[in-house]
Coordinates of C-alpha atoms in Angstrom, one line a residue:
S838 CA -24.9 11.2 -3.3
E839 CA -25.9 12.9 -6.6
Q840 CA -23.5 10.7 -8.5
G841 CA -24.7 7.4 -7.1
H842 CA -23.4 5.1 -4.4
S843 CA -20.1 5.3 -2.7
L844 CA -17.4 2.7 -3.2
E845 CA -18.0 1.6 0.4
E846 CA -21.7 1.1 -0.2
I847 CA -20.9 -0.9 -3.4
N848 CA -18.2 -2.9 -1.7
A849 CA -20.6 -3.8 1.2
A850 CA -23.3 -4.9 -1.3
L851 CA -20.9 -7.0 -3.3
S852 CA -19.4 -8.6 -0.2
R853 CA -22.6 -10.4 0.3
I854 CA -22.2 -12.4 -2.9
D855 CA -20.6 -15.8 -2.4
G856 CA -17.6 -16.9 -4.5
I857 CA -16.2 -13.4 -5.3
E858 CA -13.4 -11.3 -3.8
I859 CA -13.4 -7.6 -3.9
T860 CA -10.3 -5.4 -3.7
Q861 CA -9.2 -1.9 -4.7
S862 CA -6.4 -0.9 -7.0
S863 CA -7.0 2.9 -6.6
S864 CA -9.2 5.2 -4.6
R865 CA -11.8 5.3 -7.4
N866 CA -12.4 1.7 -8.4
L867 CA -13.2 -1.8 -7.1
E868 CA -12.0 -5.1 -8.7
V869 CA -14.3 -8.1 -8.5
M870 CA -12.8 -11.5 -9.1
P871 CA -13.6 -15.1 -8.4
V872 CA -12.2 -16.2 -5.0
E873 CA -9.7 -18.5 -6.7
A874 CA -8.1 -15.6 -8.7
D875 CA -5.6 -13.2 -7.2
K876 CA -2.1 -12.0 -7.9
G877 CA -0.6 -14.2 -5.2
K878 CA -2.1 -17.4 -6.6
G879 CA -1.0 -16.2 -10.1
L880 CA 2.6 -15.7 -8.8
K881 CA 2.6 -19.2 -7.3
A882 CA 1.2 -20.8 -10.5
L883 CA 3.8 -19.0 -12.6
A884 CA 6.7 -20.0 -10.3
E885 CA 5.5 -23.6 -10.4
H886 CA 5.2 -23.5 -14.2
F887 CA 8.9 -22.4 -14.5
G888 CA 10.1 -24.7 -11.7
I889 CA 11.3 -22.0 -9.4
T890 CA 10.8 -21.9 -5.6
R891 CA 8.9 -19.2 -3.7
E892 CA 12.2 -18.0 -2.3
Q893 CA 13.3 -17.2 -5.8
T894 CA 10.4 -14.9 -6.5
M895 CA 10.1 -11.1 -5.9
S896 CA 7.0 -9.1 -6.4
L897 CA 6.4 -5.3 -6.4
G898 CA 3.1 -3.5 -5.7
D899 CA 1.4 -0.5 -4.4
Q900 CA -2.3 -1.2 -4.0
L901 CA -4.5 -3.6 -2.1
N902 CA -5.0 -5.8 -5.1
D903 CA -1.2 -6.4 -4.9
L904 CA -1.2 -7.5 -1.3
P905 CA -1.7 -11.3 -1.9
M906 CA 1.2 -11.2 -4.3
I907 CA 3.4 -9.3 -1.8
K908 CA 2.6 -11.9 0.8
A909 CA 3.1 -14.9 -1.6
A910 CA 6.5 -13.8 -2.9
G911 CA 9.8 -14.9 -1.4
F912 CA 10.6 -11.2 -1.3
G913 CA 7.8 -8.6 -1.5
V914 CA 8.6 -5.0 -2.3
A915 CA 6.2 -2.1 -1.7
M916 CA 6.4 0.9 -3.9
G917 CA 7.2 4.2 -2.1
N918 CA 3.7 5.3 -3.0
A919 CA 2.0 2.1 -1.7
V920 CA -0.9 2.1 0.6
P921 CA 0.0 1.5 4.3
D922 CA -1.2 -2.2 4.3
V923 CA 1.1 -3.1 1.4
Q924 CA 4.1 -1.3 3.0
Q925 CA 3.4 -3.1 6.3
H926 CA 3.5 -6.6 4.7
A927 CA 6.4 -6.0 2.4
D928 CA 9.9 -7.1 3.1
A929 CA 11.3 -3.8 1.7
V930 CA 10.0 -0.5 0.3
T931 CA 11.5 1.1 -2.8
D932 CA 11.0 4.5 -4.3
S933 CA 7.6 5.6 -5.8
N934 CA 6.5 4.7 -9.3
N935 CA 7.3 8.2 -10.4
D936 CA 10.9 7.8 -9.1
D937 CA 11.8 4.6 -10.9
G938 CA 11.1 2.4 -7.9
V939 CA 10.6 -0.8 -9.9
A940 CA 14.0 -0.4 -11.7
K941 CA 15.7 0.5 -8.5
A942 CA 14.3 -2.6 -6.7
I943 CA 15.3 -4.8 -9.6
M944 CA 18.9 -3.4 -9.6
K945 CA 19.2 -3.6 -5.8
Y946 CA 17.6 -6.9 -5.0
C947 CA 18.0 -8.9 -8.3
L948 CA 21.1 -7.6 -10.0
N949 CA 23.0 -6.7 -6.8
G950 CA 23.8 -3.3 -8.2

């Protein structure tokens, strides 16, 4: 295209590089990280640091970069505006980010209100 390569072309080129993982957090960008770094591993490390079990964790997300965290949590919540893969792997779906979905999930699943 006139503006350069598509995200799909860039993703395909990057995917040939060993030791990195590529994910998307919107339709217009790619995130490139070392294989060892993702939000799921970060959640596990944080829980370990604070001495809490996986079952005591909840995560919320809407994009593919959130998928490892949704899967790693004891209770994964997809935002109402989440991409289909995130919604499919979540334990529950809350309202969108524009409709206070995070606050509603915290009230419902953490504060029982």
